[in-house]
PDB file of N, CA, C and O in Angstrom:
ATOM      1  N   MET A1432      90.266 126.935 102.003  1.00 49.00           N
ATOM      2  CA  MET A1432      89.138 126.731 102.898  1.00 49.00           C
ATOM      3  C   MET A1432      88.199 127.922 102.732  1.00 49.00           C
ATOM      4  O   MET A1432      88.622 129.066 102.799  1.00 49.00           O
ATOM      5  N   HIS A1433      86.916 127.655 102.513  1.00 54.00           N
ATOM      6  CA  HIS A1433      85.913 128.709 102.418  1.00 54.00           C
ATOM      7  C   HIS A1433      85.641 129.309 103.791  1.00 54.00           C
ATOM      8  O   HIS A1433      85.866 128.678 104.821  1.00 54.00           O
ATOM      9  N   ALA A1434      85.099 130.509 103.822  1.00 60.00           N
ATOM     10  CA  ALA A1434      84.889 131.248 105.069  1.00 60.00           C
ATOM     11  C   ALA A1434      84.008 130.514 106.068  1.00 60.00           C
ATOM     12  O   ALA A1434      84.180 130.659 107.267  1.00 60.00           O
ATOM     13  N   THR A1435      83.067 129.705 105.611  1.00 59.00           N
ATOM     14  CA  THR A1435      82.132 129.048 106.530  1.00 59.00           C
ATOM     15  C   THR A1435      82.464 127.591 106.791  1.00 59.00           C
ATOM     16  O   THR A1435      81.716 126.903 107.462  1.00 59.00           O
ATOM     17  N   GLN A1436      83.572 127.109 106.284  1.00 86.00           N
ATOM     18  CA  GLN A1436      83.898 125.698 106.418  1.00 86.00           C
ATOM     19  C   GLN A1436      84.942 125.449 107.495  1.00 86.00           C
ATOM     20  O   GLN A1436      85.726 126.326 107.834  1.00 86.00           O
ATOM     21  N   ALA A1437      84.936 124.240 107.975  1.00 90.00           N
ATOM     22  CA  ALA A1437      85.940 123.785 108.922  1.00 90.00           C
ATOM     23  C   ALA A1437      86.578 122.516 108.379  1.00 90.00           C
ATOM     24  O   ALA A1437      85.987 121.798 107.588  1.00 90.00           O
ATOM     25  N   ARG A1438      87.788 122.263 108.821  1.00 91.00           N
ATOM     26  CA  ARG A1438      88.516 121.059 108.421  1.00 91.00           C
ATOM     27  C   ARG A1438      88.912 120.331 109.698  1.00 91.00           C
ATOM     28  O   ARG A1438      89.345 120.949 110.672  1.00 91.00           O
ATOM     29  N   SER A1439      88.779 119.020 109.689  1.00 92.00           N
ATOM     30  CA  SER A1439      89.104 118.234 110.868  1.00 92.00           C
ATOM     31  C   SER A1439      89.810 116.957 110.443  1.00 92.00           C
ATOM     32  O   SER A1439      89.340 116.250 109.548  1.00 92.00           O
ATOM     33  N   ASN A1440      90.933 116.677 111.087  1.00 93.00           N
ATOM     34  CA  ASN A1440      91.664 115.429 110.889  1.00 93.00           C
ATOM     35  C   ASN A1440      91.784 114.758 112.241  1.00 93.00           C
ATOM     36  O   ASN A1440      92.255 115.380 113.191  1.00 93.00           O
ATOM     37  N   GLY A1441      91.336 113.500 112.324  1.00 94.00           N
ATOM     38  CA  GLY A1441      91.316 112.840 113.620  1.00 94.00           C
ATOM     39  C   GLY A1441      92.015 111.497 113.625  1.00 94.00           C
ATOM     40  O   GLY A1441      92.229 110.884 112.585  1.00 94.00           O
ATOM     41  N   THR A1442      92.342 111.068 114.845  1.00 97.00           N
ATOM     42  CA  THR A1442      92.965 109.771 115.082  1.00 97.00           C
ATOM     43  C   THR A1442      92.217 109.081 116.212  1.00 97.00           C
ATOM     44  O   THR A1442      91.961 109.695 117.256  1.00 97.00           O
ATOM     45  N   VAL A1443      91.871 107.827 116.008  1.00 96.00           N
ATOM     46  CA  VAL A1443      91.240 107.043 117.064  1.00 96.00           C
ATOM     47  C   VAL A1443      92.290 106.767 118.123  1.00 96.00           C
ATOM     48  O   VAL A1443      93.366 106.237 117.828  1.00 96.00           O
ATOM     49  N   THR A1444      91.980 107.155 119.366  1.00 97.00           N
ATOM     50  CA  THR A1444      92.930 106.959 120.461  1.00 97.00           C
ATOM     51  C   THR A1444      92.536 105.796 121.370  1.00 97.00           C
ATOM     52  O   THR A1444      93.319 105.377 122.208  1.00 97.00           O
ATOM     53  N   GLY A1445      91.319 105.291 121.191  1.00 97.00           N
ATOM     54  CA  GLY A1445      90.876 104.148 121.969  1.00 97.00           C
ATOM     55  C   GLY A1445      89.520 103.671 121.476  1.00 97.00           C
ATOM     56  O   GLY A1445      88.762 104.438 120.888  1.00 97.00           O
ATOM     57  N   ALA A1446      89.239 102.393 121.687  1.00 97.00           N
ATOM     58  CA  ALA A1446      87.948 101.831 121.279  1.00 97.00           C
ATOM     59  C   ALA A1446      87.664 100.594 122.111  1.00 97.00           C
ATOM     60  O   ALA A1446      88.587  99.875 122.497  1.00 97.00           O
ATOM     61  N   GLY A1447      86.388 100.387 122.387  1.00 97.00           N
ATOM     62  CA  GLY A1447      85.985  99.203 123.127  1.00 97.00           C
ATOM     63  C   GLY A1447      84.554  98.836 122.803  1.00 97.00           C
ATOM     64  O   GLY A1447      83.708  99.711 122.617  1.00 97.00           O
ATOM     65  N   VAL A1448      84.289  97.546 122.714  1.00 97.00           N
ATOM     66  CA  VAL A1448      82.933  97.061 122.429  1.00 97.00           C
ATOM     67  C   VAL A1448      82.131  97.067 123.725  1.00 97.00           C
ATOM     68  O   VAL A1448      82.521  96.430 124.709  1.00 97.00           O
ATOM     69  N   LEU A1449      81.021  97.816 123.740  1.00 95.00           N
ATOM     70  CA  LEU A1449      80.145  97.862 124.903  1.00 95.00           C
ATOM     71  C   LEU A1449      79.183  96.693 124.912  1.00 95.00           C
ATOM     72  O   LEU A1449      78.879  96.129 125.957  1.00 95.00           O
ATOM     73  N   SER A1450      78.675  96.330 123.726  1.00 97.00           N
ATOM     74  CA  SER A1450      77.759  95.190 123.625  1.00 97.00           C
ATOM     75  C   SER A1450      77.754  94.679 122.192  1.00 97.00           C
ATOM     76  O   SER A1450      78.085  95.409 121.264  1.00 97.00           O
ATOM     77  N   TYR A1451      77.359  93.405 122.061  1.00 97.00           N
ATOM     78  CA  TYR A1451      77.261  92.776 120.738  1.00 97.00           C
ATOM     79  C   TYR A1451      76.057  91.856 120.737  1.00 97.00           C
ATOM     80  O   TYR A1451      75.852  91.085 121.671  1.00 97.00           O
ATOM     81  N   ASP A1452      75.237  91.959 119.680  1.00 97.00           N
ATOM     82  CA  ASP A1452      74.062  91.101 119.512  1.00 97.00           C
ATOM     83  C   ASP A1452      74.283  90.213 118.295  1.00 97.00           C
ATOM     84  O   ASP A1452      74.181  90.681 117.156  1.00 97.00           O
ATOM     85  N   PRO A1453      74.607  88.928 118.494  1.00 96.00           N
ATOM     86  CA  PRO A1453      74.873  88.044 117.363  1.00 96.00           C
ATOM     87  C   PRO A1453      73.637  87.778 116.501  1.00 96.00           C
ATOM     88  O   PRO A1453      73.770  87.432 115.329  1.00 96.00           O
ATOM     89  N   ASP A1454      72.439  87.944 117.066  1.00 97.00           N
ATOM     90  CA  ASP A1454      71.218  87.717 116.287  1.00 97.00           C
ATOM     91  C   ASP A1454      71.038  88.767 115.193  1.00 97.00           C
ATOM     92  O   ASP A1454      70.497  88.477 114.126  1.00 97.00           O
ATOM     93  N   THR A1455      71.472  89.995 115.459  1.00 96.00           N
ATOM     94  CA  THR A1455      71.310  91.077 114.484  1.00 96.00           C
ATOM     95  C   THR A1455      72.644  91.558 113.917  1.00 96.00           C
ATOM     96  O   THR A1455      72.667  92.476 113.105  1.00 96.00           O
ATOM     97  N   ASP A1456      73.752  90.930 114.346  1.00 96.00           N
ATOM     98  CA  ASP A1456      75.098  91.360 113.939  1.00 96.00           C
ATOM     99  C   ASP A1456      75.290  92.857 114.170  1.00 96.00           C
ATOM    100  O   ASP A1456      75.798  93.585 113.322  1.00 96.00           O
ATOM    101  N   THR A1457      74.863  93.318 115.353  1.00 97.00           N
ATOM    102  CA  THR A1457      74.950  94.721 115.721  1.00 97.00           C
ATOM    103  C   THR A1457      75.805  94.865 116.978  1.00 97.00           C
ATOM    104  O   THR A1457      75.704  94.046 117.891  1.00 97.00           O
ATOM    105  N   ALA A1458      76.627  95.906 117.009  1.00 98.00           N
ATOM    106  CA  ALA A1458      77.471  96.169 118.176  1.00 98.00           C
ATOM    107  C   ALA A1458      77.407  97.645 118.530  1.00 98.00           C
ATOM    108  O   ALA A1458      77.214  98.497 117.657  1.00 98.00           O
ATOM    109  N   HIS A1459      77.542  97.926 119.829  1.00 96.00           N
ATOM    110  CA  HIS A1459      77.720  99.299 120.299  1.00 96.00           C
ATOM    111  C   HIS A1459      79.179  99.419 120.703  1.00 96.00           C
ATOM    112  O   HIS A1459      79.684  98.625 121.504  1.00 96.00           O
ATOM    113  N   VAL A1460      79.858 100.416 120.147  1.00 97.00           N
ATOM    114  CA  VAL A1460      81.290 100.589 120.367  1.00 97.00           C
ATOM    115  C   VAL A1460      81.535 102.006 120.874  1.00 97.00           C
ATOM    116  O   VAL A1460      81.012 102.972 120.308  1.00 97.00           O
ATOM    117  N   LEU A1461      82.297 102.141 121.943  1.00 97.00           N
ATOM    118  CA  LEU A1461      82.702 103.446 122.445  1.00 97.00           C
ATOM    119  C   LEU A1461      84.069 103.755 121.864  1.00 97.00           C
ATOM    120  O   LEU A1461      84.997 102.942 121.961  1.00 97.00           O
ATOM    121  N   VAL A1462      84.196 104.923 121.226  1.00 97.00           N
ATOM    122  CA  VAL A1462      85.430 105.317 120.549  1.00 97.00           C
ATOM    123  C   VAL A1462      85.865 106.687 121.068  1.00 97.00           C
ATOM    124  O   VAL A1462      85.030 107.584 121.217  1.00 97.00           O
ATOM    125  N   THR A1463      87.146 106.842 121.344  1.00 97.00           N
ATOM    126  CA  THR A1463      87.693 108.152 121.662  1.00 97.00           C
ATOM    127  C   THR A1463      88.562 108.612 120.493  1.00 97.00           C
ATOM    128  O   THR A1463      89.281 107.811 119.889  1.00 97.00           O
ATOM    129  N   VAL A1464      88.433 109.894 120.161  1.00 97.00           N
ATOM    130  CA  VAL A1464      89.120 110.459 119.002  1.00 97.00           C
ATOM    131  C   VAL A1464      89.781 111.771 119.405  1.00 97.00           C
ATOM    132  O   VAL A1464      89.174 112.578 120.112  1.00 97.00           O
ATOM    133  N   ARG A1465      90.998 111.982 118.965  1.00 97.00           N
ATOM    134  CA  ARG A1465      91.654 113.282 119.087  1.00 97.00           C
ATOM    135  C   ARG A1465      91.685 113.874 117.686  1.00 97.00           C
ATOM    136  O   ARG A1465      92.192 113.248 116.757  1.00 97.00           O
ATOM    137  N   ALA A1466      91.101 115.070 117.536  1.00 95.00           N
ATOM    138  CA  ALA A1466      91.008 115.711 116.223  1.00 95.00           C
ATOM    139  C   ALA A1466      91.677 117.079 116.253  1.00 95.00           C
ATOM    140  O   ALA A1466      91.645 117.782 117.272  1.00 95.00           O
ATOM    141  N   GLN A1467      92.272 117.431 115.151  1.00 94.00           N
ATOM    142  CA  GLN A1467      92.813 118.770 114.939  1.00 94.00           C
ATOM    143  C   GLN A1467      91.794 119.495 114.064  1.00 94.00           C
ATOM    144  O   GLN A1467      91.569 119.109 112.916  1.00 94.00           O
ATOM    145  N   VAL A1468      91.137 120.517 114.630  1.00 93.00           N
ATOM    146  CA  VAL A1468      90.050 121.212 113.944  1.00 93.00           C
ATOM    147  C   VAL A1468      90.511 122.618 113.585  1.00 93.00           C
ATOM    148  O   VAL A1468      90.977 123.369 114.448  1.00 93.00           O
ATOM    149  N   ALA A1469      90.397 122.959 112.294  1.00 93.00           N
ATOM    150  CA  ALA A1469      90.769 124.287 111.811  1.00 93.00           C
ATOM    151  C   ALA A1469      89.554 124.936 111.160  1.00 93.00           C
ATOM    152  O   ALA A1469      88.743 124.267 110.521  1.00 93.00           O
ATOM    153  N   ASN A1470      89.428 126.242 111.341  1.00 90.00           N
ATOM    154  CA  ASN A1470      88.368 127.009 110.698  1.00 90.00           C
ATOM    155  C   ASN A1470      88.873 128.426 110.476  1.00 90.00           C
ATOM    156  O   ASN A1470      90.048 128.719 110.673  1.00 90.00           O
ATOM    157  N   LYS A1471      87.979 129.316 110.073  1.00 87.00           N
ATOM    158  CA  LYS A1471      88.371 130.690 109.783  1.00 87.00           C
ATOM    159  C   LYS A1471      88.967 131.372 111.017  1.00 87.00           C
ATOM    160  O   LYS A1471      89.949 132.110 110.919  1.00 87.00           O
ATOM    161  N   THR A1472      88.410 131.103 112.185  1.00 87.00           N
ATOM    162  CA  THR A1472      88.871 131.730 113.422  1.00 87.00           C
ATOM    163  C   THR A1472      90.207 131.153 113.891  1.00 87.00           C
ATOM    164  O   THR A1472      91.048 131.864 114.426  1.00 87.00           O
ATOM    165  N   VAL A1473      90.392 129.846 113.704  1.00 89.00           N
ATOM    166  CA  VAL A1473      91.617 129.155 114.142  1.00 89.00           C
ATOM    167  C   VAL A1473      92.210 128.417 112.936  1.00 89.00           C
ATOM    168  O   VAL A1473      92.100 127.197 112.818  1.00 89.00           O
ATOM    169  N   PRO A1474      92.836 129.151 111.999  1.00 87.00           N
ATOM    170  CA  PRO A1474      93.332 128.510 110.773  1.00 87.00           C
ATOM    171  C   PRO A1474      94.444 127.493 111.020  1.00 87.00           C
ATOM    172  O   PRO A1474      94.609 126.558 110.244  1.00 87.00           O
ATOM    173  N   GLY A1475      95.199 127.653 112.108  1.00 87.00           N
ATOM    174  CA  GLY A1475      96.271 126.703 112.418  1.00 87.00           C
ATOM    175  C   GLY A1475      95.771 125.430 113.075  1.00 87.00           C
ATOM    176  O   GLY A1475      96.489 124.463 113.212  1.00 87.00           O
ATOM    177  N   GLY A1476      94.522 125.451 113.498  1.00 89.00           N
ATOM    178  CA  GLY A1476      93.911 124.280 114.109  1.00 89.00           C
ATOM    179  C   GLY A1476      94.019 124.278 115.620  1.00 89.00           C
ATOM    180  O   GLY A1476      94.863 124.943 116.214  1.00 89.00           O
ATOM    181  N   GLN A1477      93.122 123.528 116.228  1.00 93.00           N
ATOM    182  CA  GLN A1477      93.053 123.373 117.680  1.00 93.00           C
ATOM    183  C   GLN A1477      92.730 121.914 117.972  1.00 93.00           C
ATOM    184  O   GLN A1477      91.851 121.327 117.339  1.00 93.00           O
ATOM    185  N   ALA A1478      93.431 121.317 118.944  1.00 95.00           N
ATOM    186  CA  ALA A1478      93.189 119.917 119.302  1.00 95.00           C
ATOM    187  C   ALA A1478      91.885 119.810 120.097  1.00 95.00           C
ATOM    188  O   ALA A1478      91.621 120.620 120.988  1.00 95.00           O
ATOM    189  N   ARG A1479      91.079 118.817 119.744  1.00 94.00           N
ATOM    190  CA  ARG A1479      89.837 118.542 120.461  1.00 94.00           C
ATOM    191  C   ARG A1479      89.712 117.034 120.662  1.00 94.00           C
ATOM    192  O   ARG A1479      90.105 116.251 119.808  1.00 94.00           O
ATOM    193  N   ASP A1480      89.160 116.664 121.804  1.00 96.00           N
ATOM    194  CA  ASP A1480      88.924 115.251 122.104  1.00 96.00           C
ATOM    195  C   ASP A1480      87.432 114.978 122.072  1.00 96.00           C
ATOM    196  O   ASP A1480      86.637 115.772 122.575  1.00 96.00           O
ATOM    197  N   TYR A1481      87.055 113.862 121.470  1.00 96.00           N
ATOM    198  CA  TYR A1481      85.658 113.461 121.354  1.00 96.00           C
ATOM    199  C   TYR A1481      85.488 112.029 121.843  1.00 96.00           C
ATOM    200  O   TYR A1481      86.392 111.197 121.687  1.00 96.00           O
ATOM    201  N   ARG A1482      84.314 111.752 122.416  1.00 97.00           N
ATOM    202  CA  ARG A1482      83.912 110.376 122.723  1.00 97.00           C
ATOM    203  C   ARG A1482      82.614 110.116 121.970  1.00 97.00           C
ATOM    204  O   ARG A1482      81.698 110.937 121.998  1.00 97.00           O
ATOM    205  N   MET A1483      82.568 108.982 121.294  1.00 97.00           N
ATOM    206  CA  MET A1483      81.417 108.641 120.472  1.00 97.00           C
ATOM    207  C   MET A1483      80.924 107.236 120.788  1.00 97.00           C
ATOM    208  O   MET A1483      81.727 106.332 120.990  1.00 97.00           O
ATOM    209  N   ASP A1484      79.611 107.089 120.824  1.00 96.00           N
ATOM    210  CA  ASP A1484      78.964 105.781 120.938  1.00 96.00           C
ATOM    211  C   ASP A1484      78.474 105.436 119.542  1.00 96.00           C
ATOM    212  O   ASP A1484      77.577 106.083 119.012  1.00 96.00           O
ATOM    213  N   LEU A1485      79.114 104.448 118.927  1.00 97.00           N
ATOM    214  CA  LEU A1485      78.764 104.043 117.574  1.00 97.00           C
ATOM    215  C   LEU A1485      77.889 102.801 117.612  1.00 97.00           C
ATOM    216  O   LEU A1485      78.168 101.862 118.358  1.00 97.00           O
ATOM    217  N   THR A1486      76.850 102.784 116.807  1.00 97.00           N
ATOM    218  CA  THR A1486      76.109 101.568 116.529  1.00 97.00           C
ATOM    219  C   THR A1486      76.667 101.031 115.220  1.00 97.00           C
ATOM    220  O   THR A1486      76.649 101.734 114.207  1.00 97.00           O
ATOM    221  N   MET A1487      77.202  99.826 115.267  1.00 97.00           N
ATOM    222  CA  MET A1487      77.831  99.218 114.100  1.00 97.00           C
ATOM    223  C   MET A1487      77.024  97.999 113.671  1.00 97.00           C
ATOM    224  O   MET A1487      76.459  97.303 114.509  1.00 97.00           O
ATOM    225  N   VAL A1488      76.979  97.754 112.359  1.00 98.00           N
ATOM    226  CA  VAL A1488      76.293  96.580 111.835  1.00 98.00           C
ATOM    227  C   VAL A1488      77.227  95.871 110.857  1.00 98.00           C
ATOM    228  O   VAL A1488      77.934  96.516 110.077  1.00 98.00           O
ATOM    229  N   ASP A1489      77.256  94.547 110.957  1.00 97.00           N
ATOM    230  CA  ASP A1489      78.113  93.734 110.094  1.00 97.00           C
ATOM    231  C   ASP A1489      77.362  93.406 108.814  1.00 97.00           C
ATOM    232  O   ASP A1489      76.390  92.657 108.822  1.00 97.00           O
ATOM    233  N   GLN A1490      77.819  93.989 107.714  1.00 95.00           N
ATOM    234  CA  GLN A1490      77.246  93.711 106.398  1.00 95.00           C
ATOM    235  C   GLN A1490      78.356  93.247 105.453  1.00 95.00           C
ATOM    236  O   GLN A1490      78.491  93.726 104.340  1.00 95.00           O
ATOM    237  N   GLY A1491      79.157  92.323 105.942  1.00 94.00           N
ATOM    238  CA  GLY A1491      80.352  91.898 105.222  1.00 94.00           C
ATOM    239  C   GLY A1491      81.547  92.685 105.715  1.00 94.00           C
ATOM    240  O   GLY A1491      82.613  92.146 105.944  1.00 94.00           O
ATOM    241  N   ASP A1492      81.386  93.968 105.876  1.00 96.00           N
ATOM    242  CA  ASP A1492      82.305  94.870 106.566  1.00 96.00           C
ATOM    243  C   ASP A1492      81.498  95.529 107.678  1.00 96.00           C
ATOM    244  O   ASP A1492      80.276  95.663 107.575  1.00 96.00           O
ATOM    245  N   TRP A1493      82.162  95.954 108.746  1.00 96.00           N
ATOM    246  CA  TRP A1493      81.464  96.648 109.818  1.00 96.00           C
ATOM    247  C   TRP A1493      81.220  98.093 109.398  1.00 96.00           C
ATOM    248  O   TRP A1493      82.155  98.812 109.066  1.00 96.00           O
ATOM    249  N   LEU A1494      79.952  98.487 109.376  1.00 97.00           N
ATOM    250  CA  LEU A1494      79.559  99.832 108.965  1.00 97.00           C
ATOM    251  C   LEU A1494      78.884 100.561 110.119  1.00 97.00           C
ATOM    252  O   LEU A1494      78.201  99.951 110.937  1.00 97.00           O
ATOM    253  N   VAL A1495      79.067 101.880 110.177  1.00 97.00           N
ATOM    254  CA  VAL A1495      78.412 102.702 111.190  1.00 97.00           C
ATOM    255  C   VAL A1495      76.954 102.885 110.802  1.00 97.00           C
ATOM    256  O   VAL A1495      76.639 103.345 109.705  1.00 97.00           O
ATOM    257  N   ASP A1496      76.058 102.496 111.719  1.00 97.00           N
ATOM    258  CA  ASP A1496      74.620 102.638 111.500  1.00 97.00           C
ATOM    259  C   ASP A1496      74.051 103.812 112.306  1.00 97.00           C
ATOM    260  O   ASP A1496      72.985 104.301 112.033  1.00 97.00           O
ATOM    261  N   GLY A1497      74.794 104.240 113.330  1.00 97.00           N
ATOM    262  CA  GLY A1497      74.380 105.365 114.145  1.00 97.00           C
ATOM    263  C   GLY A1497      75.564 105.888 114.934  1.00 97.00           C
ATOM    264  O   GLY A1497      76.496 105.153 115.239  1.00 97.00           O
ATOM    265  N   LEU A1498      75.548 107.196 115.221  1.00 97.00           N
ATOM    266  CA  LEU A1498      76.643 107.822 115.951  1.00 97.00           C
ATOM    267  C   LEU A1498      76.063 108.839 116.919  1.00 97.00           C
ATOM    268  O   LEU A1498      75.205 109.630 116.552  1.00 97.00           O
ATOM    269  N   GLU A1499      76.531 108.784 118.159  1.00 97.00           N
ATOM    270  CA  GLU A1499      76.104 109.739 119.167  1.00 97.00           C
ATOM    271  C   GLU A1499      77.340 110.205 119.935  1.00 97.00           C
ATOM    272  O   GLU A1499      78.132 109.391 120.397  1.00 97.00           O
ATOM    273  N   PHE A1500      77.507 111.521 120.030  1.00 96.00           N
ATOM    274  CA  PHE A1500      78.592 112.064 120.848  1.00 96.00           C
ATOM    275  C   PHE A1500      78.188 111.967 122.297  1.00 96.00           C
ATOM    276  O   PHE A1500      77.038 112.243 122.647  1.00 96.00           O
ATOM    277  N   VAL A1501      79.095 111.528 123.157  1.00 94.00           N
ATOM    278  CA  VAL A1501      78.803 111.399 124.595  1.00 94.00           C
ATOM    279  C   VAL A1501      79.787 112.257 125.373  1.00 94.00           C
ATOM    280  O   VAL A1501      80.913 112.491 124.945  1.00 94.00           O
ATOM    281  N   GLY A1502      79.336 112.721 126.543  1.00 83.00           N
ATOM    282  CA  GLY A1502      80.154 113.610 127.356  1.00 83.00           C
ATOM    283  C   GLY A1502      81.044 112.893 128.307  1.00 83.00           C
ATOM    284  O   GLY A1502      81.266 111.770 128.393  1.00 83.00           O
TER     285      GLY A1502
END
């Protein structure tokens, strides 16, 4: 790991569809993630929890079109 880099490994701990628009094949999904984040200061890693509001679009597979961290 370089001095200015961080490494993060996460697991989705929950997910739910907030809304879906069949006309545009777009969905807003709330996802909770637990990540183990390591950097120069904490090389062994530290657990962190995140909540994200994802905008997803169906293009044969569901792809992330936008991501916003929420508190």
